[in-house]
XYZ file of C-alpha atoms in Angstrom:
717
model
C 63.065 103.086 17.561
C 61.368 103.248 14.167
C 61.886 106.374 12.097
C 59.653 107.381 9.203
C 60.529 109.927 6.556
C 56.976 110.585 5.372
C 55.144 113.499 7.012
C 52.292 112.694 9.350
C 48.725 114.004 8.981
C 48.156 117.454 10.385
C 44.350 117.592 10.460
C 41.483 115.277 11.245
C 39.857 113.133 8.610
C 36.471 111.540 8.878
C 36.831 108.647 11.347
C 36.882 105.371 9.489
C 38.194 101.860 9.407
C 40.316 100.493 6.623
C 40.998 97.125 5.049
C 42.724 96.070 1.853
C 43.926 93.029 0.017
C 47.624 92.243 0.111
C 49.642 90.976 -2.844
C 49.122 87.348 -1.855
C 45.342 87.713 -1.795
C 44.892 87.734 1.972
C 43.016 90.500 3.747
C 44.946 92.897 5.904
C 43.788 93.787 9.394
C 41.081 96.421 9.724
C 42.422 99.535 11.444
C 40.873 102.705 12.805
C 41.905 106.147 11.731
C 44.089 107.450 14.629
C 42.245 110.764 14.571
C 39.130 108.924 15.768
C 40.945 108.176 19.050
C 40.583 110.926 21.696
C 44.316 110.880 22.478
C 45.151 111.865 18.887
C 42.195 114.008 17.821
C 44.067 117.298 18.341
C 47.237 116.180 16.602
C 48.637 118.950 14.401
C 45.901 121.518 15.018
C 48.484 123.986 16.270
C 50.882 123.903 13.326
C 50.274 125.722 10.053
C 51.129 123.104 7.481
C 49.575 120.247 5.536
C 45.806 119.952 5.701
C 45.427 122.692 8.281
C 47.223 125.247 6.101
C 45.312 124.079 3.035
C 41.985 124.446 4.841
C 42.631 128.067 5.835
C 44.324 129.104 2.604
C 41.337 127.857 0.600
C 39.210 130.356 2.492
C 41.493 133.013 0.998
C 41.059 131.639 -2.517
C 44.383 129.817 -2.524
C 45.693 126.445 -1.294
C 48.487 124.863 0.726
C 50.382 124.229 -2.499
C 51.706 127.807 -2.511
C 53.761 127.082 0.626
C 55.926 124.612 -1.296
C 57.672 127.464 -3.112
C 59.617 129.782 -0.754
C 58.830 132.675 -3.088
C 55.368 132.884 -1.546
C 56.930 135.490 0.757
C 57.069 137.777 -2.312
C 53.972 136.687 -4.206
C 51.417 135.596 -1.582
C 52.552 137.056 1.735
C 49.293 138.918 2.429
C 47.243 135.839 1.523
C 49.219 133.612 3.877
C 49.107 136.230 6.639
C 45.314 136.441 6.388
C 45.019 132.646 6.576
C 47.403 132.502 9.533
C 45.425 135.192 11.354
C 42.187 133.270 10.772
C 43.765 130.016 12.019
C 45.373 131.716 15.017
C 42.221 133.430 16.255
C 40.191 130.243 15.784
C 42.534 128.663 18.333
C 42.658 131.535 20.806
C 45.906 133.162 19.670
C 46.096 136.941 19.354
C 49.866 137.468 19.435
C 52.747 136.677 17.101
C 56.500 136.555 17.392
C 59.462 135.777 15.171
C 61.099 132.795 16.855
C 64.857 132.511 16.382
C 67.915 130.753 17.799
C 70.585 133.057 19.275
C 74.170 131.847 19.448
C 75.508 130.134 22.588
C 72.170 129.453 24.291
C 72.557 125.764 25.176
C 72.132 124.855 28.807
C 70.682 128.057 30.230
C 68.210 129.999 28.072
C 64.681 128.562 28.375
C 63.771 127.103 24.998
C 67.101 128.328 23.574
C 65.178 130.820 21.489
C 64.686 134.566 21.198
C 61.281 136.135 20.721
C 59.464 139.456 21.010
C 55.670 139.332 21.263
C 53.385 141.651 19.301
C 49.604 141.549 19.281
C 47.892 141.078 15.911
C 45.784 144.194 16.367
C 45.934 147.918 15.783
C 44.303 150.713 17.722
C 41.912 153.005 15.847
C 42.664 156.309 17.511
C 39.638 158.012 15.998
C 37.016 155.530 17.182
C 39.035 153.997 20.031
C 38.172 150.577 18.604
C 40.433 147.572 18.184
C 40.976 146.082 14.744
C 42.823 142.947 13.721
C 45.979 143.760 11.820
C 48.471 141.176 10.608
C 49.955 141.896 7.205
C 52.244 139.925 4.981
C 55.037 142.337 5.867
C 54.487 141.538 9.569
C 54.705 137.826 8.865
C 57.794 137.598 6.690
C 60.132 140.080 8.388
C 60.862 141.580 11.780
C 63.401 143.766 13.520
C 64.692 143.825 17.079
C 67.583 145.084 19.178
C 70.455 142.630 18.745
C 72.789 144.308 21.210
C 72.675 141.831 24.083
C 73.060 138.563 22.194
C 76.435 136.795 21.935
C 78.001 137.705 18.601
C 81.741 137.059 18.806
C 82.546 140.481 17.370
C 80.190 140.288 14.373
C 78.688 143.649 15.249
C 79.871 146.704 17.117
C 78.104 148.212 20.126
C 76.802 151.074 17.995
C 75.453 148.656 15.336
C 72.674 147.014 17.330
C 70.129 146.213 14.642
C 68.948 142.606 14.497
C 66.823 141.522 11.536
C 64.493 138.562 11.329
C 63.237 136.784 8.211
C 60.856 133.835 8.094
C 62.358 130.399 7.457
C 59.923 128.860 4.990
C 61.345 125.360 5.546
C 59.846 125.155 9.045
C 56.127 125.642 9.759
C 54.565 128.293 11.958
C 53.272 126.821 15.207
C 50.926 127.944 17.953
C 51.112 127.647 21.722
C 48.886 129.434 24.197
C 47.925 132.865 22.881
C 50.890 133.147 20.525
C 51.918 131.992 17.062
C 55.650 131.403 16.605
C 57.258 132.146 13.235
C 60.562 130.254 12.803
C 63.070 132.816 11.576
C 66.711 133.559 10.908
C 68.492 136.346 12.789
C 71.152 138.483 11.095
C 72.931 141.784 11.594
C 72.433 144.953 9.570
C 75.185 143.745 7.228
C 73.732 140.244 6.861
C 76.090 138.449 9.263
C 74.526 135.354 10.840
C 73.873 135.994 14.530
C 71.998 132.735 14.992
C 72.372 128.962 14.848
C 69.984 128.424 11.936
C 71.374 130.560 9.107
C 74.548 128.460 8.605
C 72.427 125.291 8.710
C 70.192 126.535 5.899
C 73.243 127.473 3.849
C 74.845 124.078 4.483
C 71.630 122.345 3.429
C 71.670 124.323 0.180
C 75.276 123.286 -0.435
C 74.418 119.648 0.256
C 71.490 119.791 -2.153
C 73.446 121.516 -4.919
C 76.581 119.371 -4.833
C 74.740 116.164 -3.980
C 72.506 116.699 -7.001
C 75.594 117.180 -9.156
C 77.014 113.875 -7.958
C 73.731 112.011 -8.461
C 73.507 113.286 -12.032
C 76.963 111.850 -12.695
C 75.696 108.585 -11.240
C 72.688 108.533 -13.569
C 69.841 110.241 -11.699
C 68.797 112.857 -14.245
C 65.986 114.211 -12.069
C 68.369 115.128 -9.249
C 68.365 118.842 -10.123
C 64.586 119.012 -10.080
C 64.113 117.519 -6.614
C 67.383 118.353 -4.871
C 68.526 116.691 -1.660
C 67.428 117.006 1.944
C 68.977 115.973 5.231
C 66.678 114.090 7.608
C 67.202 113.542 11.316
C 65.544 111.953 14.334
C 66.603 113.215 17.768
C 66.502 111.052 20.896
C 66.194 113.417 23.873
C 67.426 112.175 27.249
C 66.737 113.981 30.521
C 66.415 113.646 34.280
C 63.231 114.316 36.261
C 63.762 115.000 39.968
C 61.540 116.169 42.857
C 61.145 119.929 42.555
C 61.210 120.536 46.299
C 64.646 118.894 46.445
C 65.764 120.833 43.365
C 65.174 124.031 45.328
C 67.587 122.736 47.961
C 70.437 122.631 45.430
C 71.754 126.045 44.292
C 74.147 124.319 41.879
C 71.272 122.651 40.023
C 69.300 125.883 39.992
C 72.179 127.941 38.608
C 73.975 125.466 36.345
C 71.908 122.280 35.914
C 74.709 120.159 37.421
C 75.692 119.101 40.926
C 79.193 120.331 41.739
C 79.278 118.237 44.920
C 77.383 115.269 46.347
C 78.256 111.922 47.893
C 77.306 108.945 45.750
C 74.621 106.903 47.586
C 74.856 103.176 48.374
C 72.708 102.434 45.321
C 73.132 103.971 41.883
C 72.776 102.176 38.509
C 74.908 99.074 39.062
C 71.907 96.730 38.860
C 70.698 98.230 35.546
C 67.249 98.146 37.128
C 66.024 101.483 35.800
C 66.631 100.937 32.089
C 63.367 100.271 30.219
C 61.612 99.500 33.511
C 57.868 100.225 33.801
C 56.834 103.840 34.193
C 55.200 103.743 37.596
C 51.868 105.381 38.346
C 53.066 105.818 41.937
C 55.125 108.882 40.955
C 54.255 111.974 38.881
C 56.599 110.969 36.042
C 54.203 108.985 33.855
C 51.499 111.670 33.986
C 54.160 114.297 33.271
C 55.524 112.447 30.238
C 52.033 111.851 28.847
C 51.167 115.545 29.163
C 54.431 116.472 27.430
C 53.500 114.194 24.543
C 49.962 115.611 24.387
C 51.234 119.188 24.316
C 53.689 118.338 21.559
C 51.103 116.417 19.524
C 48.974 119.563 19.267
C 51.912 121.353 17.637
C 52.417 118.526 15.165
C 55.505 117.239 16.970
C 55.344 113.438 16.567
C 56.876 112.579 19.954
C 56.276 108.880 19.601
C 58.558 107.120 22.099
C 58.942 107.430 25.865
C 60.864 105.187 28.249
C 63.173 105.031 31.224
C 66.894 105.389 30.633
C 69.883 103.846 32.436
C 70.410 106.140 35.415
C 67.886 106.566 38.254
C 65.324 109.246 37.374
C 66.601 109.372 33.772
C 64.142 109.192 30.868
C 63.939 109.605 27.103
C 61.609 110.929 24.420
C 62.055 110.319 20.699
C 60.096 111.595 17.685
C 59.527 110.410 14.151
C 62.107 111.207 11.511
C 61.917 114.466 9.552
C 63.724 117.286 7.716
C 66.576 118.605 9.848
C 65.425 122.244 10.144
C 61.961 121.195 11.306
C 63.253 118.527 13.679
C 65.704 120.953 15.289
C 63.025 123.599 15.777
C 60.727 120.983 17.246
C 63.422 119.635 19.562
C 63.967 123.099 21.028
C 60.225 123.349 21.636
C 60.210 119.872 23.183
C 62.944 120.862 25.637
C 61.012 123.960 26.669
C 57.781 121.998 27.051
C 59.589 119.374 29.151
C 60.822 122.014 31.595
C 57.455 123.756 31.876
C 55.258 120.664 32.158
C 57.624 119.090 34.703
C 57.080 122.051 37.032
C 53.304 121.506 36.864
C 53.819 117.984 38.205
C 56.108 118.933 41.083
C 59.213 117.902 39.148
C 62.302 119.641 37.815
C 63.682 118.633 34.419
C 67.443 118.526 34.024
C 68.616 118.630 30.414
C 72.306 119.150 31.171
C 74.655 116.372 30.021
C 75.990 115.342 33.441
C 73.832 116.486 36.354
C 75.128 113.784 38.708
C 78.505 112.202 39.257
C 78.719 108.420 39.330
C 75.725 107.690 37.074
C 75.195 108.067 33.348
C 74.682 111.462 31.860
C 72.318 112.383 29.033
C 72.793 112.593 25.292
C 70.761 113.461 22.215
C 71.447 110.892 19.499
C 71.320 112.583 16.104
C 70.063 109.940 13.653
C 70.997 111.376 10.265
C 70.391 110.490 6.636
C 70.186 112.069 3.201
C 67.453 111.564 0.648
C 66.361 113.165 -2.576
C 63.549 115.669 -2.417
C 61.180 112.927 -3.574
C 62.308 110.572 -0.788
C 64.845 108.264 -2.439
C 67.247 107.382 0.416
C 70.945 107.691 -0.403
C 72.081 105.286 2.327
C 70.004 102.280 1.228
C 71.937 100.476 -1.522
C 69.076 98.846 -3.429
C 66.980 101.998 -3.523
C 69.664 104.440 -4.681
C 71.210 101.988 -7.146
C 67.789 101.315 -8.659
C 66.950 105.026 -8.902
C 70.218 105.809 -10.654
C 70.303 102.619 -12.702
C 73.885 102.311 -11.533
C 75.221 99.637 -9.180
C 78.154 101.826 -8.112
C 75.986 104.713 -6.862
C 75.827 103.506 -3.275
C 79.539 102.725 -2.788
C 80.469 106.063 -4.371
C 78.183 107.918 -1.935
C 79.534 105.943 1.014
C 83.093 106.676 -0.100
C 82.310 110.394 0.014
C 80.832 110.121 3.519
C 83.785 108.064 4.814
C 86.185 110.646 3.369
C 84.212 113.489 4.974
C 84.273 111.865 8.425
C 88.012 111.200 8.216
C 89.053 114.612 6.917
C 86.670 116.692 8.994
C 86.417 114.608 12.147
C 87.818 117.586 14.029
C 84.738 119.608 13.096
C 82.447 116.770 14.129
C 84.216 116.754 17.500
C 83.876 120.549 17.713
C 80.150 120.291 17.063
C 79.640 118.166 20.196
C 81.896 120.269 22.444
C 79.120 121.389 24.782
C 80.413 122.098 28.302
C 78.509 119.145 29.770
C 80.067 116.698 27.323
C 83.379 117.151 29.170
C 82.081 114.565 31.623
C 80.536 112.077 29.178
C 82.745 111.373 26.189
C 84.761 108.209 26.635
C 83.401 107.478 30.102
C 81.780 104.129 29.216
C 78.431 105.868 28.736
C 79.105 107.756 25.495
C 81.530 107.161 22.635
C 85.106 108.404 23.106
C 86.304 111.699 21.648
C 87.803 109.760 18.729
C 85.805 110.288 15.557
C 85.597 106.939 13.776
C 82.654 105.310 12.013
C 81.206 101.821 12.438
C 79.864 100.227 9.258
C 79.419 96.599 10.322
C 81.338 93.664 8.930
C 79.096 93.088 5.891
C 79.186 96.708 4.753
C 82.913 96.951 5.408
C 83.590 93.820 3.361
C 81.394 95.137 0.548
C 83.243 98.458 0.395
C 86.595 96.737 0.659
C 85.714 94.575 -2.338
C 84.655 97.700 -4.241
C 87.906 99.434 -3.279
C 89.789 96.448 -4.667
C 87.976 96.576 -7.998
C 85.024 94.248 -7.479
C 81.627 95.817 -8.185
C 78.769 93.698 -6.924
C 75.367 93.992 -5.323
C 75.337 94.562 -1.593
C 73.807 91.425 -0.094
C 74.072 91.577 3.691
C 73.716 88.380 5.631
C 70.264 88.513 7.167
C 70.612 86.573 10.373
C 67.867 84.328 11.673
C 67.596 83.748 15.387
C 65.989 80.575 16.673
C 65.781 80.359 20.442
C 64.760 76.703 20.297
C 61.147 76.754 21.476
C 57.964 76.242 19.475
C 56.187 79.183 21.077
C 58.626 81.729 19.581
C 58.873 81.553 15.803
C 62.407 82.134 14.410
C 62.936 85.763 13.432
C 65.396 87.795 11.384
C 67.739 90.570 12.536
C 69.602 93.129 10.385
C 73.208 92.799 9.301
C 74.321 95.800 11.349
C 74.492 95.454 15.115
C 74.163 98.468 17.413
C 77.677 99.659 18.262
C 77.109 102.104 21.092
C 80.867 102.685 21.439
C 81.127 104.308 18.000
C 80.436 108.030 17.677
C 79.056 107.656 14.140
C 77.743 104.145 13.393
C 75.852 103.153 10.251
C 72.555 101.513 11.089
C 70.977 100.827 7.733
C 69.431 103.869 5.997
C 71.046 106.255 8.480
C 74.100 107.140 10.546
C 73.666 107.809 14.248
C 75.798 110.615 15.657
C 75.722 109.228 19.182
C 78.031 111.638 20.970
C 75.789 114.730 20.846
C 75.012 116.339 24.215
C 71.486 116.445 25.610
C 71.355 120.209 26.207
C 72.593 121.126 22.739
C 70.859 122.964 19.967
C 71.973 120.561 17.236
C 71.989 123.164 14.456
C 75.799 123.249 14.501
C 75.968 119.440 14.513
C 73.841 119.230 11.381
C 75.515 122.229 9.761
C 78.771 120.282 9.964
C 77.280 117.035 8.614
C 75.703 118.818 5.657
C 78.774 120.965 4.957
C 81.406 118.220 5.037
C 79.363 115.894 2.827
C 78.619 118.762 0.448
C 82.345 119.383 0.207
C 83.111 115.767 -0.691
C 80.213 115.552 -3.145
C 81.619 118.727 -4.733
C 85.155 117.333 -4.936
C 83.969 114.064 -6.475
C 81.876 115.976 -9.041
C 84.691 118.372 -9.891
C 87.015 115.487 -10.647
C 84.441 113.691 -12.788
C 83.772 116.900 -14.710
C 87.537 117.197 -15.249
C 87.512 113.816 -16.966
C 88.211 111.275 -14.201
C 86.249 108.064 -13.747
C 83.868 108.234 -10.804
C 84.706 104.710 -9.639
C 88.410 105.541 -9.554
C 87.692 108.695 -7.543
C 85.654 106.725 -4.984
C 88.206 103.898 -4.751
C 90.995 106.380 -4.135
C 88.953 108.102 -1.400
C 88.246 104.810 0.359
C 91.873 103.778 0.179
C 93.043 107.113 1.609
C 90.464 107.324 4.385
C 89.980 103.649 5.288
C 91.517 104.131 8.728
C 88.410 105.948 9.986
C 86.302 102.762 9.642
C 86.378 100.852 12.934
C 83.937 98.111 13.914
C 85.391 97.140 17.291
C 84.936 98.198 20.916
C 85.591 101.922 21.166
C 85.689 101.771 24.961
C 88.750 99.514 24.922
C 91.827 101.636 25.684
C 94.073 99.556 23.429
C 91.692 100.191 20.531
C 91.597 103.892 21.373
C 95.387 104.022 21.239
C 95.420 102.102 17.970
C 93.018 104.596 16.371
C 95.002 107.520 17.745
C 98.257 106.098 16.360
C 96.553 105.582 12.988
C 95.780 109.296 12.782
C 92.033 109.213 13.409
C 90.893 112.546 14.849
C 91.124 112.497 18.662
C 90.562 115.694 20.644
C 89.938 114.974 24.323
C 89.494 118.619 25.293
C 86.320 120.370 24.258
C 88.153 123.682 24.442
C 90.742 122.470 21.938
C 88.002 120.998 19.744
C 86.335 124.425 19.550
C 89.721 125.875 18.567
C 89.613 123.787 15.377
C 87.067 126.222 13.943
C 89.893 128.636 13.132
C 92.054 126.036 11.391
C 92.697 127.123 7.817
C 91.254 123.968 6.211
C 88.011 124.468 8.100
C 87.756 128.176 7.351
C 88.217 127.279 3.685
C 85.523 124.578 3.863
C 82.903 126.999 5.153
C 83.866 129.671 2.638
C 83.960 127.241 -0.314
C 80.539 125.836 0.574
C 79.177 129.342 1.311
C 78.116 128.221 4.783
C 79.929 130.877 6.822
C 82.315 133.684 6.054
C 85.675 133.712 7.786
C 84.402 136.328 10.253
C 81.251 134.325 11.006
C 83.301 131.195 11.698
C 85.821 132.954 13.933
C 82.953 134.612 15.809
C 81.503 131.214 16.621
C 84.787 130.079 18.107
C 84.770 133.099 20.401
C 81.119 132.545 21.370
C 81.680 128.868 22.137
C 84.787 129.536 24.220
C 83.000 132.327 26.105
C 80.027 130.025 26.667
C 82.330 127.360 28.097
C 84.092 129.841 30.380
C 80.830 131.372 31.549
C 79.467 127.937 32.395
C 82.517 127.119 34.527
C 82.446 130.505 36.245
C 78.849 129.893 37.321
C 79.697 126.401 38.541
C 82.676 127.659 40.532
C 80.651 130.548 41.937
C 77.901 128.144 43.005
C 80.555 125.914 44.605
C 81.904 128.838 46.672
C 78.429 129.902 47.800
C 77.405 126.363 48.733
C 80.545 125.776 50.779
C 80.180 129.107 52.594
C 76.406 129.063 53.149
C 75.650 125.365 53.551
C 78.606 123.014 53.944
C 80.717 124.963 56.454
C 77.692 125.810 58.659
C 76.679 122.122 58.616
C 80.184 121.005 59.611
C 80.316 123.599 62.381
C 76.878 122.617 63.662
C 77.842 118.932 63.711
C 81.303 119.504 65.157
C 82.799 117.042 62.650
C 84.264 117.279 59.164
C 87.160 118.869 57.258
C 86.579 122.512 58.226
C 90.055 123.768 57.309
C 89.960 121.918 53.989
C 86.658 123.570 53.131
C 87.950 127.039 53.990
C 91.025 126.381 51.884
C 88.826 125.208 48.995
C 87.000 128.533 48.934
C 90.264 130.456 48.775
C 91.559 128.237 45.956
C 88.415 128.705 43.891
C 88.363 132.468 44.349
C 91.987 132.687 43.254
C 91.316 130.583 40.147
C 88.275 132.675 39.240
C 90.309 135.863 39.584
C 92.928 134.497 37.193
C 90.214 133.781 34.618
C 88.668 137.226 35.056
C 92.072 138.893 34.635
C 92.717 137.071 31.339
C 91.589 138.842 28.151
C 91.704 136.271 25.337
C 88.638 134.000 24.994
C 90.681 130.901 24.170
C 93.109 131.426 27.063
C 90.233 132.028 29.472
C 88.563 128.801 28.329
C 91.780 126.817 28.839
C 92.034 128.104 32.409
C 88.339 127.359 32.971
C 88.807 123.759 31.840
C 91.643 123.241 34.331
C 89.540 124.775 37.082
C 86.593 122.556 36.262
C 88.185 119.194 35.535
C 91.126 119.346 37.918
C 90.744 121.902 40.702
C 86.990 121.562 41.302
C 87.157 117.786 40.956
C 89.684 117.618 43.791
C 87.864 120.114 45.991
C 84.633 118.191 45.495
C 86.197 115.313 47.400
C 86.536 117.541 50.457
C 82.843 118.467 50.360
C 81.777 114.865 49.814
C 83.928 113.806 52.760
C 82.064 116.345 54.891
C 78.692 115.005 53.749
C 79.804 111.494 54.657
C 80.350 112.326 58.342
C 77.814 115.073 59.064
C 74.523 113.654 60.484
C 71.554 113.946 58.167
C 69.648 116.348 60.425
C 72.597 118.748 60.277
C 73.109 118.525 56.476
C 71.042 121.197 54.704
C 71.665 120.386 51.021
C 69.532 117.825 49.193
C 71.465 114.560 48.857
C 71.716 112.258 45.863
C 69.327 109.869 47.592
C 66.711 112.599 47.856
C 67.287 113.730 44.276
C 67.602 110.454 42.392
C 65.131 107.904 43.683
C 61.555 108.956 42.991
C 60.391 105.343 43.021
C 61.650 104.496 46.482
C 62.551 107.611 48.457
C 60.069 108.347 51.203
C 62.305 108.843 54.216
C 65.449 110.667 55.279
C 68.734 110.365 53.461
C 71.224 107.642 54.328
């Protein structure tokens, strides 16, 4: 995939063709303006930014330039509101809502967002006429009842106020008859009740302390432009026949099958990966409509393809600022679910819907750049900008130190319930937080650590396959190490272990916060009189163990990393527990990302979310055994009837123990045992029943009926 950091156009230009002379005097190819192509003509019309915002703000005597300063909410709120109203009504929207991200929404809440809809009108009670009414005060702030959102104890029952304020870093977008205003969500006392507020704070910390470090490295303009974190999110998913989805209560309730016999064919032939998208099924038309819908909202959903498992697919966008990309990813997930239904499909975004085939992830490609787009992870660019050939290795030393010291928080950030079944299972990196840098980069940093400062000159490899028809071509120095949770890929790191259903705000909060902390520590020491090269060399020497370029799937390597002290937390429940470790509480407080209470509340919310997920899965298991599996076994006169009846009793007993436990952490520990041990064993009993019961007596949709859109036309095997 190719990521771009520059923003795309958001409004049509006059259709044209372009040509220009290159530096060697030759003429470049003539190209059309993409907006002249019907497929792209509506791109960005439904997002208030760039040319679109400028066009409507000029009607109000202003311009899009005012949106670059967040203080427009104080100085130009009424002007922007009038322009937004004009834009909205031109595109059929009459309603607005403040769009926010409640805690603990992954996996269940449609769109993972909260919103209350208000029409942009008022009623004239004297004349009984309608009048448009959308003021600056309506745009920049809202209020709602926060009583029913997870909060981890941040507010009492009698303190139910929830307050919304516009996030000026992410543009307003339009869908249907509604404009959506990206917002933060806080309590009456300013406590963060959402996923976004800590991310914005962490970004501020990254910008402040990163700018300090860059100034010490020679970039005097660092304060003026600040820093920004950029990401590109690869979204994996399953698309299955909707009629079969309705025959699976476990998928309907939890997004995952808690039972199901693996069919004779799964993914062993690797025949699904990157295969053609067939016109014989609804999938291609569905994926195209998803892209079209997203294009209108300025979401540059560029890539689509098949993934490894049957009925598994992927979308990927262009690169962008993390707050915008996260907002857009949540919208993409909602659009996927809604458009799939229109095509007779059900979209499964959970990490492991099916046993025996790959689950789904959401690779978080992450980088840092200055506000004027100088990338920090490209050695030539950052060294040139600073005029300092040690800038890049110093920055990399800080990142390596951050990953090693705070690997527990990185593991916590990917502790979604569905990731229990993915991490370390030969389809996703193990729960050991190391980083792959590639041999060239590792050798370069090792030389720096040992006192040799030189230019980074990676070996550009040329591949010649030995035929005249294919001209030799070059490949980058860094390979793709899919077994590493955090590999460097040139210009960016790829956090590969993120779960597909996640809101990645926490993931990126952690990345920004831990790097901010190390940038701060480096700067503090320089300001105290130490040499910046010595600080970086010491950090590399201390944290070198976290760099690993080998096969992370190999169990001997996993043991070696564990013995070396690299963070390894196999249990998601225990990973979440790391939030309350004193070093991590101090990190968030020092960087002003979260207060102690806000951090501890998130641990409670995440444990409760895990337990609630397992309770629903176990409840679905009990219902399916009682209402489907046992009746099928009785009707067929074959199968493990007593084992099934015993399974129900075991599950009910385990659920009662969880319900009778008060503490969130203790409940989550019991839930993990129930899920990964008890339910895994009881599943075997159900799958044994499916194996012997004739198809015409088995009432649940089978894996064959769920997983093979391309070939399934008859009864299950």
